[in-house]
């Protein structure tokens, strides 16, 4: 019976981690809504004020779900993980990612920009 329970627990862990990873990958791979032609990583072309405002809100709109998924994965580790170092790291990830989410939202709130950070969590429409 103990072996069956361990196998069942292992399957639950694998499924939970797989779901967390798949969700994170899906959020990370979503297409940015700011066209890449408007973004210059080298600074060769200047962004218009409107494009720059969109870049800020899009950055937060994509980063918040990314951090939320990291928190979800860390919670899976805390629930099922046994390695002390990884559990400790998961705790730190939860604290730091929550702080980063708050900082991202505060930065936009102070600029009076409104965004929908749950859009990528809902999936395609």
mmCIF file of N, CA, C and O in Angstrom, residues 15-84:
data_model
loop_
_atom_site.group_PDB
_atom_site.id
_atom_site.type_symbol
_atom_site.label_atom_id
_atom_site.label_comp_id
_atom_site.label_asym_id
_atom_site.label_seq_id
_atom_site.Cartn_x
_atom_site.Cartn_y
_atom_site.Cartn_z
ATOM 1 N N UNK A 15 2.437 15.707 -12.685
ATOM 2 C CA UNK A 15 1.346 16.404 -13.361
ATOM 3 C C UNK A 15 1.325 17.879 -12.956
ATOM 4 O O UNK A 15 1.200 18.766 -13.806
ATOM 5 N N UNK A 16 1.465 18.165 -11.671
ATOM 6 C CA UNK A 16 1.443 19.555 -11.195
ATOM 7 C C UNK A 16 2.594 20.353 -11.786
ATOM 8 O O UNK A 16 2.413 21.498 -12.233
ATOM 9 N N UNK A 17 3.778 19.782 -11.802
ATOM 10 C CA UNK A 17 4.944 20.473 -12.365
ATOM 11 C C UNK A 17 4.761 20.664 -13.869
ATOM 12 O O UNK A 17 5.058 21.730 -14.407
ATOM 13 N N UNK A 18 4.259 19.646 -14.551
ATOM 14 C CA UNK A 18 4.037 19.750 -16.001
ATOM 15 C C UNK A 18 3.040 20.858 -16.333
ATOM 16 O O UNK A 18 3.254 21.641 -17.266
ATOM 17 N N UNK A 19 1.985 20.959 -15.549
ATOM 18 C CA UNK A 19 1.000 22.014 -15.767
ATOM 19 C C UNK A 19 1.623 23.379 -15.520
ATOM 20 O O UNK A 19 1.438 24.312 -16.300
ATOM 21 N N UNK A 20 2.375 23.504 -14.435
ATOM 22 C CA UNK A 20 3.015 24.779 -14.122
ATOM 23 C C UNK A 20 4.002 25.186 -15.210
ATOM 24 O O UNK A 20 4.037 26.347 -15.631
ATOM 25 N N UNK A 21 4.790 24.244 -15.693
ATOM 26 C CA UNK A 21 5.766 24.542 -16.743
ATOM 27 C C UNK A 21 5.062 24.903 -18.047
ATOM 28 O O UNK A 21 5.429 25.880 -18.705
ATOM 29 N N UNK A 22 4.046 24.140 -18.414
ATOM 30 C CA UNK A 22 3.321 24.420 -19.650
ATOM 31 C C UNK A 22 2.671 25.798 -19.612
ATOM 32 O O UNK A 22 2.704 26.546 -20.595
ATOM 33 N N UNK A 23 2.110 26.155 -18.483
ATOM 34 C CA UNK A 23 1.469 27.466 -18.344
ATOM 35 C C UNK A 23 2.501 28.573 -18.431
ATOM 36 O O UNK A 23 2.267 29.602 -19.064
ATOM 37 N N UNK A 24 3.645 28.379 -17.806
ATOM 38 C CA UNK A 24 4.709 29.381 -17.846
ATOM 39 C C UNK A 24 5.233 29.554 -19.263
ATOM 40 O O UNK A 24 5.411 30.678 -19.739
ATOM 41 N N UNK A 25 5.462 28.457 -19.955
ATOM 42 C CA UNK A 25 5.951 28.530 -21.330
ATOM 43 C C UNK A 25 4.940 29.236 -22.214
ATOM 44 O O UNK A 25 5.294 30.083 -23.022
ATOM 45 N N UNK A 26 3.666 28.905 -22.048
ATOM 46 C CA UNK A 26 2.627 29.546 -22.851
ATOM 47 C C UNK A 26 2.602 31.045 -22.609
ATOM 48 O O UNK A 26 2.476 31.835 -23.545
ATOM 49 N N UNK A 27 2.744 31.457 -21.350
ATOM 50 C CA UNK A 27 2.741 32.890 -21.039
ATOM 51 C C UNK A 27 3.982 33.566 -21.603
ATOM 52 O O UNK A 27 3.911 34.686 -22.110
ATOM 53 N N UNK A 28 5.119 32.908 -21.519
ATOM 54 C CA UNK A 28 6.369 33.497 -22.001
ATOM 55 C C UNK A 28 6.420 33.571 -23.524
ATOM 56 O O UNK A 28 7.066 34.441 -24.081
ATOM 57 N N UNK A 29 5.743 32.641 -24.195
ATOM 58 C CA UNK A 29 5.796 32.597 -25.648
ATOM 59 C C UNK A 29 4.705 33.415 -26.315
ATOM 60 O O UNK A 29 4.658 33.497 -27.523
ATOM 61 N N UNK A 30 3.821 34.030 -25.527
ATOM 62 C CA UNK A 30 2.760 34.814 -26.136
ATOM 63 C C UNK A 30 3.369 35.979 -26.901
ATOM 64 O O UNK A 30 4.379 36.540 -26.501
ATOM 65 N N UNK A 31 2.746 36.304 -28.005
ATOM 66 C CA UNK A 31 3.276 37.359 -28.863
ATOM 67 C C UNK A 31 3.154 38.709 -28.175
ATOM 68 O O UNK A 31 2.110 39.041 -27.637
ATOM 69 N N UNK A 32 4.218 39.517 -28.189
ATOM 70 C CA UNK A 32 4.105 40.856 -27.630
ATOM 71 C C UNK A 32 3.154 41.688 -28.478
ATOM 72 O O UNK A 32 3.099 41.518 -29.691
ATOM 73 N N UNK A 33 2.401 42.553 -27.855
ATOM 74 C CA UNK A 33 1.455 43.389 -28.574
ATOM 75 C C UNK A 33 2.104 44.653 -29.112
ATOM 76 O O UNK A 33 1.511 45.354 -29.893
ATOM 77 N N UNK A 34 3.324 44.953 -28.691
ATOM 78 C CA UNK A 34 4.074 46.070 -29.269
ATOM 79 C C UNK A 34 4.842 45.504 -30.454
ATOM 80 O O UNK A 34 5.655 44.600 -30.283
ATOM 81 N N UNK A 35 4.560 45.982 -31.664
ATOM 82 C CA UNK A 35 5.267 45.428 -32.830
ATOM 83 C C UNK A 35 6.777 45.573 -32.672
ATOM 84 O O UNK A 35 7.269 46.618 -32.240
ATOM 85 N N UNK A 36 7.484 44.517 -33.029
ATOM 86 C CA UNK A 36 8.941 44.547 -32.894
ATOM 87 C C UNK A 36 9.569 45.638 -33.746
ATOM 88 O O UNK A 36 10.630 46.142 -33.416
ATOM 89 N N UNK A 37 8.903 46.022 -34.827
ATOM 90 C CA UNK A 37 9.442 47.086 -35.673
ATOM 91 C C UNK A 37 9.496 48.419 -34.945
ATOM 92 O O UNK A 37 10.243 49.303 -35.322
ATOM 93 N N UNK A 38 8.703 48.560 -33.863
ATOM 94 C CA UNK A 38 8.702 49.804 -33.097
ATOM 95 C C UNK A 38 9.723 49.783 -31.966
ATOM 96 O O UNK A 38 9.923 50.778 -31.294
ATOM 97 N N UNK A 39 10.330 48.650 -31.731
ATOM 98 C CA UNK A 39 11.241 48.519 -30.603
ATOM 99 C C UNK A 39 12.664 48.396 -31.110
ATOM 100 O O UNK A 39 12.956 47.593 -31.980
ATOM 101 N N UNK A 40 13.545 49.203 -30.566
ATOM 102 C CA UNK A 40 14.948 49.140 -30.935
ATOM 103 C C UNK A 40 15.766 48.792 -29.706
ATOM 104 O O UNK A 40 15.786 49.539 -28.741
ATOM 105 N N UNK A 41 16.424 47.656 -29.754
ATOM 106 C CA UNK A 41 17.252 47.260 -28.627
ATOM 107 C C UNK A 41 18.575 48.012 -28.601
ATOM 108 O O UNK A 41 19.223 48.098 -27.580
ATOM 109 N N UNK A 42 18.977 48.557 -29.735
ATOM 110 C CA UNK A 42 20.255 49.262 -29.800
ATOM 111 C C UNK A 42 20.097 50.767 -29.698
ATOM 112 O O UNK A 42 21.082 51.481 -29.612
ATOM 113 N N UNK A 43 18.857 51.255 -29.726
ATOM 114 C CA UNK A 43 18.621 52.689 -29.627
ATOM 115 C C UNK A 43 18.797 53.412 -30.949
ATOM 116 O O UNK A 43 18.868 54.630 -30.980
ATOM 117 N N UNK A 44 18.852 52.671 -32.069
ATOM 118 C CA UNK A 44 19.045 53.301 -33.371
ATOM 119 C C UNK A 44 17.842 54.145 -33.788
ATOM 120 O O UNK A 44 17.987 55.135 -34.481
ATOM 121 N N UNK A 45 16.649 53.719 -33.388
ATOM 122 C CA UNK A 45 15.456 54.485 -33.729
ATOM 123 C C UNK A 45 14.718 54.836 -32.451
ATOM 124 O O UNK A 45 14.670 54.043 -31.516
ATOM 125 N N UNK A 46 14.169 56.015 -32.423
ATOM 126 C CA UNK A 46 13.458 56.472 -31.231
ATOM 127 C C UNK A 46 12.007 56.005 -31.281
ATOM 128 O O UNK A 46 11.392 55.977 -32.343
ATOM 129 N N UNK A 47 11.497 55.607 -30.122
ATOM 130 C CA UNK A 47 10.088 55.236 -30.024
ATOM 131 C C UNK A 47 9.247 56.490 -29.890
ATOM 132 O O UNK A 47 9.648 57.449 -29.237
ATOM 133 N N UNK A 48 8.071 56.452 -30.485
ATOM 134 C CA UNK A 48 7.150 57.560 -30.274
ATOM 135 C C UNK A 48 6.642 57.505 -28.839
ATOM 136 O O UNK A 48 6.752 56.480 -28.166
ATOM 137 N N UNK A 49 6.084 58.594 -28.361
ATOM 138 C CA UNK A 49 5.564 58.630 -26.987
ATOM 139 C C UNK A 49 4.471 57.590 -26.806
ATOM 140 O O UNK A 49 4.402 56.915 -25.781
ATOM 141 N N UNK A 50 3.605 57.416 -27.805
ATOM 142 C CA UNK A 50 2.519 56.434 -27.706
ATOM 143 C C UNK A 50 3.081 55.019 -27.659
ATOM 144 O O UNK A 50 2.619 54.186 -26.870
ATOM 145 N N UNK A 51 4.064 54.738 -28.493
ATOM 146 C CA UNK A 51 4.668 53.399 -28.497
ATOM 147 C C UNK A 51 5.382 53.138 -27.172
ATOM 148 O O UNK A 51 5.335 52.033 -26.643
ATOM 149 N N UNK A 52 6.028 54.161 -26.627
ATOM 150 C CA UNK A 52 6.721 53.994 -25.349
ATOM 151 C C UNK A 52 5.723 53.713 -24.230
ATOM 152 O O UNK A 52 5.972 52.864 -23.375
ATOM 153 N N UNK A 53 4.585 54.377 -24.227
ATOM 154 C CA UNK A 53 3.554 54.129 -23.211
ATOM 155 C C UNK A 53 3.020 52.715 -23.336
ATOM 156 O O UNK A 53 2.808 52.035 -22.338
ATOM 157 N N UNK A 54 2.807 52.264 -24.563
ATOM 158 C CA UNK A 54 2.341 50.886 -24.778
ATOM 159 C C UNK A 54 3.395 49.892 -24.321
ATOM 160 O O UNK A 54 3.074 48.852 -23.779
ATOM 161 N N UNK A 55 4.656 50.215 -24.561
ATOM 162 C CA UNK A 55 5.732 49.306 -24.163
ATOM 163 C C UNK A 55 5.715 49.109 -22.651
ATOM 164 O O UNK A 55 5.876 47.989 -22.164
ATOM 165 N N UNK A 56 5.511 50.185 -21.911
ATOM 166 C CA UNK A 56 5.454 50.080 -20.453
ATOM 167 C C UNK A 56 4.304 49.184 -20.008
ATOM 168 O O UNK A 56 4.478 48.265 -19.210
ATOM 169 N N UNK A 57 3.112 49.447 -20.535
ATOM 170 C CA UNK A 57 1.948 48.665 -20.107
ATOM 171 C C UNK A 57 2.048 47.223 -20.586
ATOM 172 O O UNK A 57 1.666 46.305 -19.861
ATOM 173 N N UNK A 58 2.583 47.014 -21.779
ATOM 174 C CA UNK A 58 2.749 45.648 -22.284
ATOM 175 C C UNK A 58 3.784 44.882 -21.457
ATOM 176 O O UNK A 58 3.613 43.699 -21.180
ATOM 177 N N UNK A 59 4.843 45.569 -21.067
ATOM 178 C CA UNK A 59 5.869 44.937 -20.238
ATOM 179 C C UNK A 59 5.244 44.422 -18.945
ATOM 180 O O UNK A 59 5.431 43.271 -18.565
ATOM 181 N N UNK A 60 4.470 45.252 -18.295
ATOM 182 C CA UNK A 60 3.822 44.848 -17.045
ATOM 183 C C UNK A 60 2.774 43.782 -17.307
ATOM 184 O O UNK A 60 2.670 42.798 -16.561
ATOM 185 N N UNK A 61 2.008 43.942 -18.382
ATOM 186 C CA UNK A 61 0.953 42.969 -18.701
ATOM 187 C C UNK A 61 1.523 41.573 -18.936
ATOM 188 O O UNK A 61 0.862 40.582 -18.654
ATOM 189 N N UNK A 62 2.738 41.483 -19.439
ATOM 190 C CA UNK A 62 3.360 40.181 -19.679
ATOM 191 C C UNK A 62 4.197 39.699 -18.496
ATOM 192 O O UNK A 62 4.276 38.499 -18.237
ATOM 193 N N UNK A 63 4.832 40.609 -17.778
ATOM 194 C CA UNK A 63 5.687 40.211 -16.659
ATOM 195 C C UNK A 63 4.906 39.766 -15.435
ATOM 196 O O UNK A 63 5.331 38.847 -14.732
ATOM 197 N N UNK A 64 3.752 40.384 -15.169
ATOM 198 C CA UNK A 64 2.970 39.995 -13.989
ATOM 199 C C UNK A 64 2.549 38.531 -14.078
ATOM 200 O O UNK A 64 2.790 37.765 -13.133
ATOM 201 N N UNK A 65 1.952 38.068 -15.188
ATOM 202 C CA UNK A 65 1.607 36.639 -15.255
ATOM 203 C C UNK A 65 2.841 35.740 -15.193
ATOM 204 O O UNK A 65 2.788 34.652 -14.616
ATOM 205 N N UNK A 66 3.949 36.197 -15.766
ATOM 206 C CA UNK A 66 5.198 35.433 -15.704
ATOM 207 C C UNK A 66 5.592 35.211 -14.240
ATOM 208 O O UNK A 66 5.906 34.092 -13.827
ATOM 209 N N UNK A 67 5.549 36.271 -13.432
ATOM 210 C CA UNK A 67 5.873 36.149 -12.011
ATOM 211 C C UNK A 67 4.825 35.319 -11.270
ATOM 212 O O UNK A 67 5.163 34.552 -10.364
ATOM 213 N N UNK A 68 3.551 35.457 -11.650
ATOM 214 C CA UNK A 68 2.499 34.661 -11.016
ATOM 215 C C UNK A 68 2.723 33.169 -11.265
ATOM 216 O O UNK A 68 2.498 32.350 -10.376
ATOM 217 N N UNK A 69 3.174 32.835 -12.448
ATOM 218 C CA UNK A 69 3.451 31.423 -12.759
ATOM 219 C C UNK A 69 4.657 30.921 -11.966
ATOM 220 O O UNK A 69 4.681 29.770 -11.537
ATOM 221 N N UNK A 70 5.656 31.777 -11.777
ATOM 222 C CA UNK A 70 6.804 31.385 -10.951
ATOM 223 C C UNK A 70 6.346 31.099 -9.521
ATOM 224 O O UNK A 70 6.806 30.135 -8.892
ATOM 225 N N UNK A 71 5.433 31.906 -9.017
ATOM 226 C CA UNK A 71 4.886 31.687 -7.674
ATOM 227 C C UNK A 71 4.129 30.370 -7.623
ATOM 228 O O UNK A 71 4.280 29.589 -6.673
ATOM 229 N N UNK A 72 3.344 30.086 -8.650
ATOM 230 C CA UNK A 72 2.588 28.825 -8.685
ATOM 231 C C UNK A 72 3.528 27.624 -8.693
ATOM 232 O O UNK A 72 3.294 26.634 -7.980
ATOM 233 N N UNK A 73 4.608 27.704 -9.463
ATOM 234 C CA UNK A 73 5.573 26.609 -9.503
ATOM 235 C C UNK A 73 6.269 26.442 -8.162
ATOM 236 O O UNK A 73 6.511 25.325 -7.707
ATOM 237 N N UNK A 74 6.578 27.556 -7.499
ATOM 238 C CA UNK A 74 7.224 27.494 -6.186
ATOM 239 C C UNK A 74 6.288 26.860 -5.157
ATOM 240 O O UNK A 74 6.726 26.100 -4.289
ATOM 241 N N UNK A 75 5.000 27.149 -5.273
ATOM 242 C CA UNK A 75 4.027 26.540 -4.346
ATOM 243 C C UNK A 75 3.938 25.025 -4.554
ATOM 244 O O UNK A 75 3.760 24.286 -3.592
ATOM 245 N N UNK A 76 4.065 24.584 -5.796
ATOM 246 C CA UNK A 76 4.100 23.133 -6.063
ATOM 247 C C UNK A 76 5.308 22.523 -5.365
ATOM 248 O O UNK A 76 5.210 21.471 -4.723
ATOM 249 N N UNK A 77 6.453 23.196 -5.461
ATOM 250 C CA UNK A 77 7.666 22.707 -4.797
ATOM 251 C C UNK A 77 7.464 22.633 -3.288
ATOM 252 O O UNK A 77 7.844 21.652 -2.649
ATOM 253 N N UNK A 78 6.856 23.663 -2.711
ATOM 254 C CA UNK A 78 6.640 23.657 -1.261
ATOM 255 C C UNK A 78 5.673 22.541 -0.844
ATOM 256 O O UNK A 78 5.833 21.954 0.219
ATOM 257 N N UNK A 79 4.715 22.265 -1.677
ATOM 258 C CA UNK A 79 3.735 21.235 -1.317
ATOM 259 C C UNK A 79 4.294 19.825 -1.462
ATOM 260 O O UNK A 79 4.052 18.961 -0.627
ATOM 261 N N UNK A 80 5.056 19.582 -2.522
ATOM 262 C CA UNK A 80 5.479 18.216 -2.817
ATOM 263 C C UNK A 80 6.980 17.976 -2.677
ATOM 264 O O UNK A 80 7.415 16.834 -2.576
ATOM 265 N N UNK A 81 7.770 19.028 -2.730
ATOM 266 C CA UNK A 81 9.216 18.864 -2.715
ATOM 267 C C UNK A 81 9.743 18.430 -1.358
ATOM 268 O O UNK A 81 9.182 18.738 -0.315
ATOM 269 N N UNK A 82 10.876 17.725 -1.385
ATOM 270 C CA UNK A 82 11.495 17.246 -0.152
ATOM 271 C C UNK A 82 12.881 17.854 0.074
ATOM 272 O O UNK A 82 13.362 17.849 1.191
ATOM 273 N N UNK A 83 13.490 18.361 -0.969
ATOM 274 C CA UNK A 83 14.835 18.918 -0.867
ATOM 275 C C UNK A 83 14.783 20.252 -0.119
ATOM 276 O O UNK A 83 14.114 21.201 -0.552
ATOM 277 N N UNK A 84 15.500 20.325 0.996
ATOM 278 C CA UNK A 84 15.461 21.517 1.842
ATOM 279 C C UNK A 84 15.897 22.769 1.084
ATOM 280 O O UNK A 84 15.258 23.818 1.190
#
